[in-house]
C-alpha atoms as one frame of an Amber mdcrd trajectory, in Angstrom:
protein
   0.000   0.000   0.000   2.840   2.413   0.827   4.447   1.749  -2.543   1.133
   2.327  -4.316   0.579   5.617  -2.478   4.103   6.749  -3.340   3.612   5.867
  -7.014   0.230   7.618  -6.920   1.805  10.822  -5.597   4.353  10.820  -8.407
   1.641  10.187 -11.016  -0.554  12.798  -9.384   2.123  15.461  -9.849   1.975
  14.920 -13.615  -1.829  14.880 -13.641  -1.881  18.108 -11.623   0.249  19.914
 -14.199  -2.170  18.910 -16.925  -5.247  19.738 -14.842  -4.039  23.283 -14.119
  -4.037  24.198 -17.794  -7.388  22.528 -18.405  -9.121  24.260 -15.506  -7.831
  27.646 -16.698  -9.177  27.039 -20.204 -12.528  25.722 -19.003 -13.003  28.646
 -16.626 -11.830  31.264 -19.121 -13.508  30.037 -22.310 -16.417  28.105 -20.774
 -16.071  24.882 -22.747 -14.729  21.370 -22.165 -11.716  20.973 -24.435 -11.332
  17.266 -25.161  -8.312  17.991 -27.354  -6.361  19.400 -24.424  -4.711  16.111
 -23.445  -3.232  15.857 -26.946  -1.047  18.835 -26.060   0.809  16.463 -23.727
   1.654  14.332 -26.752   2.728  17.352 -28.800   5.083  18.452 -26.031   6.483
  14.985 -25.403   7.223  14.330 -29.081   8.626  17.834 -29.620  11.036  17.130
 -26.756  11.946  13.817 -28.407  12.778  15.498 -31.730  14.973  18.184 -30.202
  16.593  15.678 -27.839  17.755  13.611 -30.801  18.835  16.761 -32.649  20.891
  18.208 -29.804  22.411  14.813 -28.987  23.622  14.494 -32.587  24.869  18.074
 -32.999  26.357  18.559 -29.523  27.431  15.134 -28.150  28.468  16.632 -24.808
  24.781  17.358 -24.089  24.037  13.644 -24.332  25.601  13.042 -20.923  23.147
  12.186 -18.170  22.995  14.031 -14.856  23.746  11.064 -12.592  21.901   9.419
 -10.937  19.158  10.606 -13.310  18.682   9.387 -16.866  17.915  13.020 -17.783
  20.488  14.470 -20.168  21.397  18.058 -20.914  19.893  17.636 -24.373  16.557
  16.504 -22.956  16.481  19.281 -20.357  17.015  21.896 -23.062  14.550  20.118
 -25.338  11.838  20.202 -22.668  12.133  23.984 -22.385  11.851  24.356 -26.163
   8.942  21.892 -26.243   7.089  23.956 -23.636   7.451  27.075 -25.768   6.461
  25.336 -29.008   3.473  23.591 -27.438   2.256  26.880 -25.978   2.488  28.473
 -29.415   0.776  25.438 -30.964  -2.112  25.839 -28.527  -2.487  29.487 -29.547
  -2.436  28.546 -33.246  -5.063  25.830 -32.719  -7.269  28.320 -30.902  -6.784
  30.890 -33.660  -7.533  28.430 -36.472 -10.421  26.534 -34.859 -11.824  27.609
 -31.524 -11.704  31.382 -32.016 -13.705  31.155 -35.223 -16.314  28.891 -33.620
 -16.393  31.038 -30.476 -17.371  34.049 -32.554 -20.125  32.333 -34.520 -21.517
  29.446 -32.445 -22.240  28.283 -28.911 -19.841  26.496 -26.505 -21.345  23.106
 -27.374 -20.055  23.473 -30.927 -16.568  24.060 -29.516 -16.820  20.810 -27.551
 -17.645  18.878 -30.734 -14.822  20.638 -32.567 -12.367  19.639 -29.833 -13.046
  15.959 -30.576 -12.102  16.550 -34.204  -8.960  18.478 -33.242  -7.922  15.623
 -30.937  -8.292  13.043 -33.703  -6.314  15.187 -36.153  -3.432  15.738 -33.726
  -3.298  12.072 -32.734  -3.266  10.805 -36.297  -0.649  13.340 -37.405   1.614
  12.111 -34.604   1.043   8.492 -35.667   1.757   9.427 -39.295   5.083  11.041
 -38.387   6.342   8.856 -35.536   4.451   5.586 -36.002   2.548   3.473 -33.481
   5.561   1.983 -31.697   6.679   3.161 -28.270   9.902   5.123 -27.878  12.247
   6.050 -25.043  14.163   9.217 -24.335  17.072   7.242 -22.952  18.195   3.632
 -23.324  19.885   3.685 -19.930  18.405   1.534 -17.196  16.879   3.628 -14.430
  17.985   1.942 -11.220  15.645   2.174  -8.251  16.731   3.046  -4.732  15.458
   0.827  -1.924  13.914   2.990   0.797  12.723   0.085   2.925  12.989  -3.706
   2.876   9.992  -4.464   5.101   7.794  -3.460   3.461   9.734  -3.234   0.208
   9.596   0.357  -1.061  11.400   1.377  -4.245  11.829   4.763  -5.857  13.746
   5.934  -8.898  15.767   9.172  -8.952  13.875  10.186 -12.101  10.597   9.977
 -10.183  11.916  12.274  -7.455  13.057  14.729 -10.132   9.615  14.642 -11.761
   7.896  15.392  -8.455  10.272  18.220  -7.528  10.119  19.884 -10.957   6.315
  19.617 -11.047   6.094  21.297  -7.632   8.491  24.043  -8.757   6.348  24.758
 -11.835   3.219  24.885  -9.676   4.910  27.316  -7.290   6.019  29.521 -10.194
   2.441  29.635 -11.506   1.128  30.466  -8.029   3.543  33.404  -7.734   2.608
  34.604 -11.207  -1.126  34.526 -10.443  -0.845  36.191  -7.034   2.102  38.594
  -7.350   1.978  40.009 -10.895  -0.267  42.439 -12.744  -0.862  39.856 -15.444
  -2.062  37.372 -12.810  -4.606  39.885 -11.545  -5.737  40.581 -15.134  -6.126
  36.877 -15.845  -8.232  36.337 -12.740 -10.358  39.385 -13.581 -11.105  38.086
 -17.080 -11.971  34.665 -15.692 -14.493  36.172 -13.262 -16.075  38.845 -15.486
 -14.700  39.321 -19.043 -16.910  42.335 -19.846 -15.976  44.220 -16.684 -12.289
  43.392 -17.188 -12.415  44.868 -20.693 -13.987  48.042 -19.333 -11.074  48.255
 -16.883  -8.620  48.176 -19.792  -7.692  44.504 -19.976  -7.177  43.202 -23.529
  -9.258  40.047 -23.696  -7.506  38.581 -26.762  -4.092  38.983 -25.145  -5.174
  37.274 -21.942  -6.780  34.386 -23.826  -3.605  33.861 -25.852  -1.541  33.942
 -22.651  -3.803  31.326 -21.049  -3.317  29.023 -24.027   0.447  29.506 -23.804
   0.441  28.692 -20.090  -1.809  25.664 -20.577   0.246  24.391 -23.505   3.536
  24.864 -21.654   2.336  23.009 -18.558   0.914  20.174 -20.645   4.217  19.867
 -22.528   6.071  19.631 -19.223   3.602  16.993 -18.008   3.948  14.943 -21.195
   7.745  15.106 -21.159   7.988  14.201 -17.472   5.632  11.276 -18.006   7.673
   9.997 -20.944  10.861  10.381 -18.892   9.641   7.747 -16.434   7.534   5.687
 -18.878   7.387   4.829 -22.549   6.369   7.487 -25.056   3.611   6.508 -27.477
   0.922   8.333 -29.517  -1.801   7.248 -27.072  -0.479   9.448 -24.274  -3.352
  11.855 -24.947  -6.195   9.345 -24.441  -4.366   7.882 -21.436  -4.425  11.245
 -19.638  -7.798  12.484 -20.875  -9.939  11.031 -18.073  -7.433  11.583 -15.222
  -6.951  15.240 -16.164 -10.699  15.865 -16.429 -11.277  13.998 -13.172  -8.699
  16.151 -11.380 -10.291  19.308 -12.773 -13.789  18.290 -11.682 -12.653  17.077
  -8.252 -10.827  20.330  -7.543 -13.516  22.566  -8.972 -13.486  24.151 -12.417
 -11.552  27.400 -12.337  -9.550  26.624  -9.184  -5.821  26.180  -9.806  -5.275
  24.925  -6.270  -8.199  22.567  -6.621  -6.672  21.173  -9.823  -3.405  20.502
  -7.984  -5.155  18.734  -5.109  -7.456  16.908  -7.516  -4.477  15.632  -9.490
  -2.903  14.096  -6.404  -6.238  12.609  -5.311  -6.761  10.970  -8.704  -3.157
   9.765  -8.838  -3.269   8.178  -5.382  -6.715   6.663  -5.986  -5.537   5.142
  -9.271  -2.458   3.727  -7.554  -4.497   2.163  -4.747  -6.997   0.780  -7.261
  -4.316  -1.575  -8.531  -4.353  -3.300  -5.136  -8.009  -4.304  -5.372  -8.802
  -4.282  -9.095  -7.273  -6.110 -12.048  -4.926  -3.856 -14.005  -7.361  -3.780
 -16.928 -10.021  -2.089 -14.761  -7.736   0.438 -13.062  -8.138   3.090 -15.836
 -11.842   3.253 -14.935 -11.001   4.761 -11.520 -10.921   8.413 -12.765 -14.375
   7.915 -14.290 -15.714   6.578 -10.990 -14.182   9.562  -9.195 -15.927  11.938
 -11.607 -19.282  10.243 -10.950 -18.779  10.335  -7.180 -17.872  14.031  -7.145
 -20.773  14.979  -9.409 -23.173  13.152  -7.109 -21.809  14.437  -3.789 -20.353
  17.876  -4.579 -20.911  18.875  -8.224 -18.964  22.149  -7.894 -15.830  20.328
  -6.709 -13.747  20.769  -3.568 -12.787  24.394  -4.255 -15.562  25.325  -6.647
 -18.230  27.878  -5.865 -21.807  26.781  -5.351 -23.843  28.292  -8.190 -27.206
  27.872  -6.494
């Protein structure tokens, strides 16, 4: 059980990063974006491309930071992938969602997001194929924390957790200590009033897409660092990310963080009592339970 909780915390950190971006988009634009999880795949594969490129052009960057399997090339590639994925999210919004937002209702945007997800997924399969890939061929050796009970942890997993927490802290400081953070929160609460106060709505929306895309790219890369990378990373994270968003409360960044850890730990513990084939259903059960007990989520506001 201790090992499952520990693994759930590490998985929850990745889910939380993805849920933060989704909750911002859902609160700002008022629609459920089912293509959002595909941004994790875009970021992860962008990091793969630049990792191979930097490793070939600058061999010294191919050295791992022991005891991690993370190399200098991959670290630099992740930063570039975050930028490119953020820009990709803005482009997708400009080409698809912005046009629908101006002419149709939010439900049409939900249907469009399904189409965008299929396009992104199939483009990735067309370019990279169906087979799984690894950032590094080195064997990640686990450290034994305890023999009775047996508890194992890999240095890469600790790095993933620490970096995820650092990114969450940076976002918290940005939202609470900067003028842009205040503008973003104002637009989320009342777009019309924020515009009257001088806030440029289009700029804030673009910034939200950049933030969401960057966090999803980090989540996808960190997941692939400790697991295999394959084109189905989007569907794998779709339900957990939505579950974390709903559990925390749509629009609450802190709720998304807590919801991500709750979903991660619950999914880890589910493996103790359910066959592995049924474990992916746990996020769906969590969504149903929250909607029945507290529809607005843990940190959401009651609309009644």
